[in-house]
mmCIF file of C-alpha atoms in Angstrom:
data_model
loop_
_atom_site.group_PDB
_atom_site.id
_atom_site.type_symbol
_atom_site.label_atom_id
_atom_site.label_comp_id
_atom_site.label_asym_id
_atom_site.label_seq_id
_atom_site.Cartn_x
_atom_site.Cartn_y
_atom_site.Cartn_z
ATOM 1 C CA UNK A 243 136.639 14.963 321.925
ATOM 2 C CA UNK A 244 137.593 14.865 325.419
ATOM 3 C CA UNK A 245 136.598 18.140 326.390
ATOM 4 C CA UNK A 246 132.954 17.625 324.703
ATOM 5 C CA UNK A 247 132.512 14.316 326.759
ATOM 6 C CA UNK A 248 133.737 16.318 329.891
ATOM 7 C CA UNK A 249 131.226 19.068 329.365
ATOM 8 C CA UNK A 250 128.299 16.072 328.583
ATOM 9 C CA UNK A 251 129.503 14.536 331.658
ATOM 10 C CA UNK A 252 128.666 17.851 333.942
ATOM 11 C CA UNK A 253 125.242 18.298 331.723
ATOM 12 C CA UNK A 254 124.134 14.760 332.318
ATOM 13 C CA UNK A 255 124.997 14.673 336.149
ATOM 14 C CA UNK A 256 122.951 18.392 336.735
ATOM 15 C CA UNK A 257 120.258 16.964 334.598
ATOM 16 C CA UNK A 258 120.449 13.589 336.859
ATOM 17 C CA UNK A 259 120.290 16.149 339.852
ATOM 18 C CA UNK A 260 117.243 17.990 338.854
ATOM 19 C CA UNK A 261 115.330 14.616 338.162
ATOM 20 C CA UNK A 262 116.191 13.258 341.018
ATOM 21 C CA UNK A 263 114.386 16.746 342.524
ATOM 22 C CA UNK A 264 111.367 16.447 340.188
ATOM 23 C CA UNK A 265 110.461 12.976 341.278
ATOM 24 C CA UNK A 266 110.837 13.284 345.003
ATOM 25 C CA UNK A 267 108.790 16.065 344.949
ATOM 26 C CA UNK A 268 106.141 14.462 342.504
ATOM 27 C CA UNK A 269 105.966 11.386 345.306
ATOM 28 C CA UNK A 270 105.498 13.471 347.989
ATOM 29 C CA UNK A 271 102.743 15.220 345.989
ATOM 30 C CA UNK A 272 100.742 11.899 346.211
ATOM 31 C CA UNK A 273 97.738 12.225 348.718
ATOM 32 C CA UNK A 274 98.066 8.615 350.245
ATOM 33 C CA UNK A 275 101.229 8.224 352.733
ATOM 34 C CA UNK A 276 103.265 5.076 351.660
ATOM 35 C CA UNK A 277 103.446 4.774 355.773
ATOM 36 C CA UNK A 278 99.772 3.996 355.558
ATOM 37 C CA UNK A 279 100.397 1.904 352.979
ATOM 38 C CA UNK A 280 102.778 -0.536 354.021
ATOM 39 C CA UNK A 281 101.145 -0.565 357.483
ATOM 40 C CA UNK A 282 97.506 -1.257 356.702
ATOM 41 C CA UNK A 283 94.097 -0.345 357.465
ATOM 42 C CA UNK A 284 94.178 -1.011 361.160
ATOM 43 C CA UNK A 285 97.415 0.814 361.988
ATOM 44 C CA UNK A 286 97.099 3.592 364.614
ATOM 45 C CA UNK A 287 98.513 6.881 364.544
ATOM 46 C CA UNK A 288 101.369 5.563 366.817
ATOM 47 C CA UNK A 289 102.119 2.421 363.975
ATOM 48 C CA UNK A 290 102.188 4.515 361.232
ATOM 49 C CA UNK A 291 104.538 7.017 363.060
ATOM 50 C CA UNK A 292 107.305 4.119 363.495
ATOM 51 C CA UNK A 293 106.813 2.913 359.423
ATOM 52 C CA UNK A 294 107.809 6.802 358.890
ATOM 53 C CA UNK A 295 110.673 6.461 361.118
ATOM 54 C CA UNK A 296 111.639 3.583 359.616
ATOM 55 C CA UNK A 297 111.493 4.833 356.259
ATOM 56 C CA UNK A 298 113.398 8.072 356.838
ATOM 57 C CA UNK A 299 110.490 9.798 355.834
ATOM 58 C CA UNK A 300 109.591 11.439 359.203
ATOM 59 C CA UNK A 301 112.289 14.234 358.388
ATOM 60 C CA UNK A 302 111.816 17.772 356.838
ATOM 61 C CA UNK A 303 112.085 17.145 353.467
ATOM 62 C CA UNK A 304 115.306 18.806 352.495
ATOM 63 C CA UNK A 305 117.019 16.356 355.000
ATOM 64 C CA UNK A 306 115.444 13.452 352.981
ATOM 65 C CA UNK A 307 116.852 14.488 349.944
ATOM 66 C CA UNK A 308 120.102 15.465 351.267
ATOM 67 C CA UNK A 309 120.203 11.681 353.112
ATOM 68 C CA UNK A 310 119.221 10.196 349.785
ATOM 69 C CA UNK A 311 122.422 11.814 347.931
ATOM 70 C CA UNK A 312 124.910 11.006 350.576
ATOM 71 C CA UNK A 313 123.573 7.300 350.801
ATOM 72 C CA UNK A 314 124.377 6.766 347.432
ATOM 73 C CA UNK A 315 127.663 8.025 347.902
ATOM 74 C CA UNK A 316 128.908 6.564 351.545
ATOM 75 C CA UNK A 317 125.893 4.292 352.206
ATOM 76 C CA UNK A 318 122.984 4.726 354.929
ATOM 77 C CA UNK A 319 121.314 3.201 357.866
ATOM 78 C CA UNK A 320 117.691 3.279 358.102
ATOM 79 C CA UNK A 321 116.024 2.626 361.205
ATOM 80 C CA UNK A 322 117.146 2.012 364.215
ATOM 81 C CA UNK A 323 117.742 -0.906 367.220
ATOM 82 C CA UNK A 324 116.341 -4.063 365.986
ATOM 83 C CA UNK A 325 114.382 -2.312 362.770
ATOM 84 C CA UNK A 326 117.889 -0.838 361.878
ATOM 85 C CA UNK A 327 118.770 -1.615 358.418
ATOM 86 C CA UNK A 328 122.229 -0.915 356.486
ATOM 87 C CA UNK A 329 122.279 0.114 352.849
ATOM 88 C CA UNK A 330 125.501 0.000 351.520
ATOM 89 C CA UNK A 331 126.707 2.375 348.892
ATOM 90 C CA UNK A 332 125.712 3.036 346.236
ATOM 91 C CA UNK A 333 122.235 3.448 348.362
ATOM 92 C CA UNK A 334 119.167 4.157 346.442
ATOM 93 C CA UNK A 335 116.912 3.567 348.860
ATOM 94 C CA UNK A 336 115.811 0.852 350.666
ATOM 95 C CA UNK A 337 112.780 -1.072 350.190
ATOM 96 C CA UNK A 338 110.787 -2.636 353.765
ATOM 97 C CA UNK A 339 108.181 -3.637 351.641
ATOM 98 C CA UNK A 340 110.794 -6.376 349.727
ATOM 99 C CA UNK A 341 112.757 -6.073 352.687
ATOM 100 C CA UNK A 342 115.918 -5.227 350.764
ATOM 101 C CA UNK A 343 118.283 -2.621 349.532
ATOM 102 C CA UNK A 344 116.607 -1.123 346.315
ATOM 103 C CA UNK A 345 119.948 -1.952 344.526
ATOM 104 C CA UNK A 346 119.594 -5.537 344.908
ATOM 105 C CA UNK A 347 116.079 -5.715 343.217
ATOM 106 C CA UNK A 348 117.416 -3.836 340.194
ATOM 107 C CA UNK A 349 120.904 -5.756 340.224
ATOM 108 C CA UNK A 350 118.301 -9.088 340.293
ATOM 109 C CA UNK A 351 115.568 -7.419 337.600
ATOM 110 C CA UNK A 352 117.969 -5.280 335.214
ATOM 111 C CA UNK A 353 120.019 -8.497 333.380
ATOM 112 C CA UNK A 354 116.292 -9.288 332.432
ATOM 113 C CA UNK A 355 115.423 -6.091 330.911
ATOM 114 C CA UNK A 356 118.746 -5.578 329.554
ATOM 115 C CA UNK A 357 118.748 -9.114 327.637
ATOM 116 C CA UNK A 358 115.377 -8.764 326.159
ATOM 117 C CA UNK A 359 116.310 -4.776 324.724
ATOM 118 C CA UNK A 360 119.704 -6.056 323.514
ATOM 119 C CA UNK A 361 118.538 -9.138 321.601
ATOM 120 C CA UNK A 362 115.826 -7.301 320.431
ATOM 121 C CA UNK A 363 117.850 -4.173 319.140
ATOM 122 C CA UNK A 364 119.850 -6.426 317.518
ATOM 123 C CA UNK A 365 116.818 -8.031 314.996
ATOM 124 C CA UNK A 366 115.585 -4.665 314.570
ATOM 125 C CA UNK A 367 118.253 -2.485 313.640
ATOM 126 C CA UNK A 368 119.808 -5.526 311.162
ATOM 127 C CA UNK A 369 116.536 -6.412 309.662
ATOM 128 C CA UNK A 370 115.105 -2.867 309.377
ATOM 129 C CA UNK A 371 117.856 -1.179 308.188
ATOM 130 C CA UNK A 372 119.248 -3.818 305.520
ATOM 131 C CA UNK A 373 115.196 -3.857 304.408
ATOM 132 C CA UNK A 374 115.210 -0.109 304.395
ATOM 133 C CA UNK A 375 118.528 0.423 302.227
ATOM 134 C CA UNK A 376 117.566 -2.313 299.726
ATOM 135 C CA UNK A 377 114.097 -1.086 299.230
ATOM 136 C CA UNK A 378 115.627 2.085 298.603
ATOM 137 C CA UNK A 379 117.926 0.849 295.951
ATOM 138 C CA UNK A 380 115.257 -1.095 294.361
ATOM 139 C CA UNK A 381 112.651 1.830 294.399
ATOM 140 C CA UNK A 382 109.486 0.819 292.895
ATOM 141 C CA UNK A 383 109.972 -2.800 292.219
ATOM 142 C CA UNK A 384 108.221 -5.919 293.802
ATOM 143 C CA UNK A 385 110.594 -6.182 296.538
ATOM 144 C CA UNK A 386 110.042 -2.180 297.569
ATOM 145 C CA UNK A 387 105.707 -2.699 297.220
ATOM 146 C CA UNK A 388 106.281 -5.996 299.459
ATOM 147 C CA UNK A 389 108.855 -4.596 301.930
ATOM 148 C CA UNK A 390 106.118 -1.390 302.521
ATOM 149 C CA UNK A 391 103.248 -3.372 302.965
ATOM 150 C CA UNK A 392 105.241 -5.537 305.383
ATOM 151 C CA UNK A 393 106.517 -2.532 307.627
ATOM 152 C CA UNK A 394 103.018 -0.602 307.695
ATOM 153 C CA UNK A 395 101.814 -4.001 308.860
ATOM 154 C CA UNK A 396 104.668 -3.827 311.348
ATOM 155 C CA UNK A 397 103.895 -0.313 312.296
ATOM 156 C CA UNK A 398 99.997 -1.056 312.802
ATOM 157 C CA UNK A 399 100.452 -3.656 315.242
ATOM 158 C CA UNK A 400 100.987 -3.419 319.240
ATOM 159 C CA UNK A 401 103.193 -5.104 321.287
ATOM 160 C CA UNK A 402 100.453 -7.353 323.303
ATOM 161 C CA UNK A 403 98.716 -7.920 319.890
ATOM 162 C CA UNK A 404 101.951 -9.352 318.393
ATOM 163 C CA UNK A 405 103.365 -10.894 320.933
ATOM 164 C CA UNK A 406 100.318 -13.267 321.947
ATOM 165 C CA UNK A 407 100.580 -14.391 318.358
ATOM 166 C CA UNK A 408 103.732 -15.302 318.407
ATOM 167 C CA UNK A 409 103.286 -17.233 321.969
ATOM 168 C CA UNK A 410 100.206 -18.738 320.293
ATOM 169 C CA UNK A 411 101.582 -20.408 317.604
ATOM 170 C CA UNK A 412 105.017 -21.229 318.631
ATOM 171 C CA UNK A 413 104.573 -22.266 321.801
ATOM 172 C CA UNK A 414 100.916 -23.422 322.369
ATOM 173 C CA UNK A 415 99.828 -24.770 318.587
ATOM 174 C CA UNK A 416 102.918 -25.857 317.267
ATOM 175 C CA UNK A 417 105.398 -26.113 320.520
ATOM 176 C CA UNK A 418 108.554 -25.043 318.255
ATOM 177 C CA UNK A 419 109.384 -23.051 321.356
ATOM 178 C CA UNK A 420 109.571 -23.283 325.002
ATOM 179 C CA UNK A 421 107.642 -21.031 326.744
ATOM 180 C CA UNK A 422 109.743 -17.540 327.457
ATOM 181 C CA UNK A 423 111.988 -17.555 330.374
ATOM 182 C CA UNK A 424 115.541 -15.683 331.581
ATOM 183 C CA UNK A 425 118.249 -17.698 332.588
ATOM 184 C CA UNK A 426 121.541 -16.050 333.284
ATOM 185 C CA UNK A 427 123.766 -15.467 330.657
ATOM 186 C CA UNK A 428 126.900 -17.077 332.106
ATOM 187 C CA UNK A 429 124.774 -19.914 333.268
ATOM 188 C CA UNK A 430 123.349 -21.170 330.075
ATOM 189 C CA UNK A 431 123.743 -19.046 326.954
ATOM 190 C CA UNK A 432 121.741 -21.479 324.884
ATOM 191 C CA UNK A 433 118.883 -21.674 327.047
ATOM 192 C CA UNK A 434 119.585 -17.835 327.746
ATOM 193 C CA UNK A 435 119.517 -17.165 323.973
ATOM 194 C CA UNK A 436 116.162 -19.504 323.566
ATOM 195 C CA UNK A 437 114.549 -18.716 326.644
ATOM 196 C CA UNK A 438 114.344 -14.907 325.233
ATOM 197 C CA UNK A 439 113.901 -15.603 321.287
ATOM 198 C CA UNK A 440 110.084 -14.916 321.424
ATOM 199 C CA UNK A 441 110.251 -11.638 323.259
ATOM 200 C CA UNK A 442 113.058 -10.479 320.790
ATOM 201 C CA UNK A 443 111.218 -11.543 317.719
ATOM 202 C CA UNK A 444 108.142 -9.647 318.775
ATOM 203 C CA UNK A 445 110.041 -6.375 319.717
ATOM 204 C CA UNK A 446 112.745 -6.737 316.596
ATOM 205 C CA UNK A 447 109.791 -7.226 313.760
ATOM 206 C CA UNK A 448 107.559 -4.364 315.352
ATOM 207 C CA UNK A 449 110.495 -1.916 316.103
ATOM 208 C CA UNK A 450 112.104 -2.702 312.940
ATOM 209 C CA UNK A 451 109.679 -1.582 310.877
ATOM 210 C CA UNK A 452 110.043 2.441 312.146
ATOM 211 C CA UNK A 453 113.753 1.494 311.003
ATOM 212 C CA UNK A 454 112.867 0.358 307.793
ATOM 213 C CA UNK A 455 110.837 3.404 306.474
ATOM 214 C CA UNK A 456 113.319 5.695 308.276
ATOM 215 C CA UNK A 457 116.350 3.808 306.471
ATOM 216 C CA UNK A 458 114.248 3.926 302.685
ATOM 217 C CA UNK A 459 113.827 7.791 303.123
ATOM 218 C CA UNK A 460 116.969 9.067 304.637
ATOM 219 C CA UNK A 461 118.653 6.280 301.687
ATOM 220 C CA UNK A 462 116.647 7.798 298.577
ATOM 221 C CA UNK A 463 117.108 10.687 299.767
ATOM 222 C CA UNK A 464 121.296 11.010 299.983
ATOM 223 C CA UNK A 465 121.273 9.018 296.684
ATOM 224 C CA UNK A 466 120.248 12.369 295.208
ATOM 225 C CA UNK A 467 122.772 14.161 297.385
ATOM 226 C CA UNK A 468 125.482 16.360 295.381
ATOM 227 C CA UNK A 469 128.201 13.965 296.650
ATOM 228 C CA UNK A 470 126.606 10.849 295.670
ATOM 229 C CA UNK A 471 126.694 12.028 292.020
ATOM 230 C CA UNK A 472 130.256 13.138 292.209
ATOM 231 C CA UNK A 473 131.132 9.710 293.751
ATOM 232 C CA UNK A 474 129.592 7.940 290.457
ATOM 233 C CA UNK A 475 130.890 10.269 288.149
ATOM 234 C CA UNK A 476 134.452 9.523 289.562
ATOM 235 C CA UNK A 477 133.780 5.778 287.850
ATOM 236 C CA UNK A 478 133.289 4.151 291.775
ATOM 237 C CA UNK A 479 132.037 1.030 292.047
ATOM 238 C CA UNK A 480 128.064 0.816 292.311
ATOM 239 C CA UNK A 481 128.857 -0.623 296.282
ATOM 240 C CA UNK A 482 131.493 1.778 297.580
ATOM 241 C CA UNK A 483 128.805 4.342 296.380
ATOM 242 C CA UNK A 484 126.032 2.767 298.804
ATOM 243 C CA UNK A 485 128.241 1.471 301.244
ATOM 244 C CA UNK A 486 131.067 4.117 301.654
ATOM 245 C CA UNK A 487 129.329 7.353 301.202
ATOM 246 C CA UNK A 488 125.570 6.836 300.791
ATOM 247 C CA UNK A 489 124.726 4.626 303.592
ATOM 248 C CA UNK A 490 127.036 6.469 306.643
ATOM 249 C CA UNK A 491 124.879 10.145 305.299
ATOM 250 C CA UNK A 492 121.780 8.081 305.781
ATOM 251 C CA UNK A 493 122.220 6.302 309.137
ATOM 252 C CA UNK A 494 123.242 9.512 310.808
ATOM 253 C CA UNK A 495 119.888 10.176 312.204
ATOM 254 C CA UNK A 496 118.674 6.309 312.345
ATOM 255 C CA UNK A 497 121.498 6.095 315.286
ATOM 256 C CA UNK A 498 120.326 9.179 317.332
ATOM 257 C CA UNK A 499 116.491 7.414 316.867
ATOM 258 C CA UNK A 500 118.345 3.637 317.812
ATOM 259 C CA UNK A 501 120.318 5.480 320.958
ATOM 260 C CA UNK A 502 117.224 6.810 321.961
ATOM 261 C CA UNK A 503 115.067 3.530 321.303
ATOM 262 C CA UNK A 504 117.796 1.708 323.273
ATOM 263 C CA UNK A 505 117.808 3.855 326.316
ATOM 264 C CA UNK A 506 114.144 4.017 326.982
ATOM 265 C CA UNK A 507 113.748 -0.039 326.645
ATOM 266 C CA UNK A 508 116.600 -0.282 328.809
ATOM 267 C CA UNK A 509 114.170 1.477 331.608
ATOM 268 C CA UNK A 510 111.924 -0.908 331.215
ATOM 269 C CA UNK A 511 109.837 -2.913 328.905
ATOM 270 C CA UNK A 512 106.734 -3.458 331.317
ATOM 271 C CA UNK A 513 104.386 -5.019 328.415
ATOM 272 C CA UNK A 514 106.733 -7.784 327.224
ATOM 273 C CA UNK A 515 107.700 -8.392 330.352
ATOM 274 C CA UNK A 516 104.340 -9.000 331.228
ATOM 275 C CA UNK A 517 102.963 -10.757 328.522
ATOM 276 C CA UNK A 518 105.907 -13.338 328.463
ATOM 277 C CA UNK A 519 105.729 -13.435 332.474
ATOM 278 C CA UNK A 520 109.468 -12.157 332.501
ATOM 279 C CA UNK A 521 110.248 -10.127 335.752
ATOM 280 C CA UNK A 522 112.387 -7.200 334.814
ATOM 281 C CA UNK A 523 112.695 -3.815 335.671
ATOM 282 C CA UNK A 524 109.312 -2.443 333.485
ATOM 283 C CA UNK A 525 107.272 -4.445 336.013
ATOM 284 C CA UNK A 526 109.520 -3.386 339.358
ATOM 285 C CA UNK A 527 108.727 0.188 338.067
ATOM 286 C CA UNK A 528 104.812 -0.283 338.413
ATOM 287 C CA UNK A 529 104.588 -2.599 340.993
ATOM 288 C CA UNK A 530 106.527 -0.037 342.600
ATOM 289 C CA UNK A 531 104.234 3.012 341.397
ATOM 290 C CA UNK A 532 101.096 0.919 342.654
ATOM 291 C CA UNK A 533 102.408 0.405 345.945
ATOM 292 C CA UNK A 534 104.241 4.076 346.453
ATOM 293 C CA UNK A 535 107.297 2.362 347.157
ATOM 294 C CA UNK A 536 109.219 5.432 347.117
ATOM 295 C CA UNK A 537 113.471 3.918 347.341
ATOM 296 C CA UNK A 538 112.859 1.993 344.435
ATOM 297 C CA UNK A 539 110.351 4.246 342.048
ATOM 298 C CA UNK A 540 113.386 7.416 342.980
ATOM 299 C CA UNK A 541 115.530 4.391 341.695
ATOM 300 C CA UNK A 542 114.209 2.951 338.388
ATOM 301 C CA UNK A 543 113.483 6.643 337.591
ATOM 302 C CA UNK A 544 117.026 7.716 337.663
ATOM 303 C CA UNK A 545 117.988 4.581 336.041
ATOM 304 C CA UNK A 546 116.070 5.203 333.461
ATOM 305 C CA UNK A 547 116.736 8.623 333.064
ATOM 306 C CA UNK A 548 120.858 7.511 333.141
ATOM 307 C CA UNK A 549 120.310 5.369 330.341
ATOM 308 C CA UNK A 550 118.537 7.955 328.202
ATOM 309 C CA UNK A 551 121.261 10.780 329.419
ATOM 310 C CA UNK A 552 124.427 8.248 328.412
ATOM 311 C CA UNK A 553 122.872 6.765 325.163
ATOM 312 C CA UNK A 554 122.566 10.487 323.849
ATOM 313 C CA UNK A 555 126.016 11.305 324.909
ATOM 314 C CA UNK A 556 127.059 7.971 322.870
ATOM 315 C CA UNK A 557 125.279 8.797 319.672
ATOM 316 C CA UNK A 558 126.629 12.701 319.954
ATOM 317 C CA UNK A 559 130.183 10.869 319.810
ATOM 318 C CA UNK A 560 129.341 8.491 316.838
ATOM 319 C CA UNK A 561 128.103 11.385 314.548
ATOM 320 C CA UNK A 562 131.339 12.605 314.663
ATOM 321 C CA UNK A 563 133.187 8.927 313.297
ATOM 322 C CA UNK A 564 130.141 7.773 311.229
ATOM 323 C CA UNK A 565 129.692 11.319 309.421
ATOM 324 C CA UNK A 566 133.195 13.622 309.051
ATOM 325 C CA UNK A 567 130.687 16.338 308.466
ATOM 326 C CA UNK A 568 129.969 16.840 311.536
ATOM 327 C CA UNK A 569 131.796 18.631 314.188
ATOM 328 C CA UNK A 570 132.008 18.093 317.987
ATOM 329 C CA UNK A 571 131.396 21.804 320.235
#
């Protein structure tokens, strides 16, 4: 086990490497100068030269890149005199539009983003899966007809659709709920937990019903497993059957799709953010994008793509206690 997450480890950090390439070079690719940009239409030649200088971006480019890897390492100084600015490590840039190190803005926007994926993974992997196994056990009856009507309505619908529903009637009509806002965790978790329970029931009915057709098909289909049959035949109860052996075959790949799910949101969420008028990381990301601000879209990027890169080294590692079948190379 070790030696597998050691060798994941080196993948995931040369994978980190070559993204980190991929979007400097895509930014740089971009016509318009983020120097022109951030100084305006009535800059001169002589203005825009200093917002380069500033922004480290006067240098040949492998000297960018290389000053962009040791900042997050040791930390960096852009600028210089009065303009000089210190990024301590880990540097990902720094940001003279917001006038800040890029790691502050995503220290201040991620505990948004992460609160909204985490209660929301939460309603959709319970509610989807427990609606996918017991549809599957009660194949063809009222509750399976109801439960697939209810998760192709689920899959039909988007997330600005649903969501403005849900703010409609619960907050506007009816006022059973205050109007989504974050408050910190440690501060208030009730008002944390309420601020955030329209977001999360909008993202956990929507996503859940992927989980819940996933969850009825892998389920009927290890109930006609081999194994399943031997377990009944060996005079085991009718819930160690679904419980012990059926249901840890059939969530095998419903965990690499939740690892997966997981790791994207947690790069951002950009339409419930904005519908709810929640500032996380999904609207830093295109704010960012719209203005070329090139420290913090190099940022959100690789944040991003180290959530994706860790949740998949996470799930890899659960295969191997959820199903014994499987081996770790």
């Amino acid at each position: 086990m070790l030696r597998f997450i050691l060798r994941r480890l080196l993948v995931a950090a040369a994978t980190l490497v070559v993204i980190s390439l991929v979007t400097f070079g895509l930014f740089f690719a971009v016509p318009s100068s983020p120097a022109k940009v951030m100084c305006g239409k009535n800059c001169t030649a002589e203005d825009i030269a200093q917002v380069e200088a500033r922004l480290g971006i006067d240098q040949p480019l492998p000297r960018q890149y290389t000053d962009f890897v040791q900042g997050v390492f040791v930390g960096r100084t852009y600028g210089e005199g009065d303009f000089a600015r210190r990024c301590p490590a880990p540097c990902l840039g720094y940001s003279f539009r917001n006038n800040q190190p890029v790691t502050e803005i995503i220290a201040q926007r991620l505990p948004v983003t992460a609160s909204i994926v985490a209660g929301g993974a939460v309603i959709w992997l319970l509610l989807g899966v427990t609606l996918g196994m017991v549809s599957a056990l009660r194949r063809g009856t009222v509750f399976d007809r109801a439960a697939i009507g209810v998760t192709l309505a689920g899959a039909s619908m988007q997330v600005y659709f649903f969501g403005l529903i849900l703010l409609y009637v619960l907050v506007y009509a009816t006022g059973l709920l205050p109007f989504p806002s974050y408050t910190p965790l440690t501060q208030n978790p009730l008002r944390w937990a309420v601020g955030l329970l329209l977001p999360w029931m909008t993202l956990g009915f929507l996503n859940s019903a992927l989980y819940a057709r996933l969850s009825r098909a892998q389920m009927l289909e290890t109930l006609s497993e081999d194994f399943v049959r031997t377990a009944r035949a060996k005079g085991l109860s009718p819930r160690q059957v679904h419980l012990r052996h059926a249901l840890r075959a059939a969530i095998t790949p419903i965990v690499t799709i939740a690892g997966l799910d997981i790791g994207t949101s947690l790069g951002g969420t950009f339409i419930t953010e904005s519908i709810f008028g929640l500032q996380g990381l999904g609207k830093a990301t295109v704010e960012a994008v719209q203005f070329l601000n090139l420290p913090l879209v190099m940022a959100t990027v690789l944040l991003a793509a180290v959530f994706i890169v860790v949740a998949n080294i996470v799930v890899d590692v659960l295969y191997a206690v959820i199903d014994p079948r499987v081996r770790l190379n």
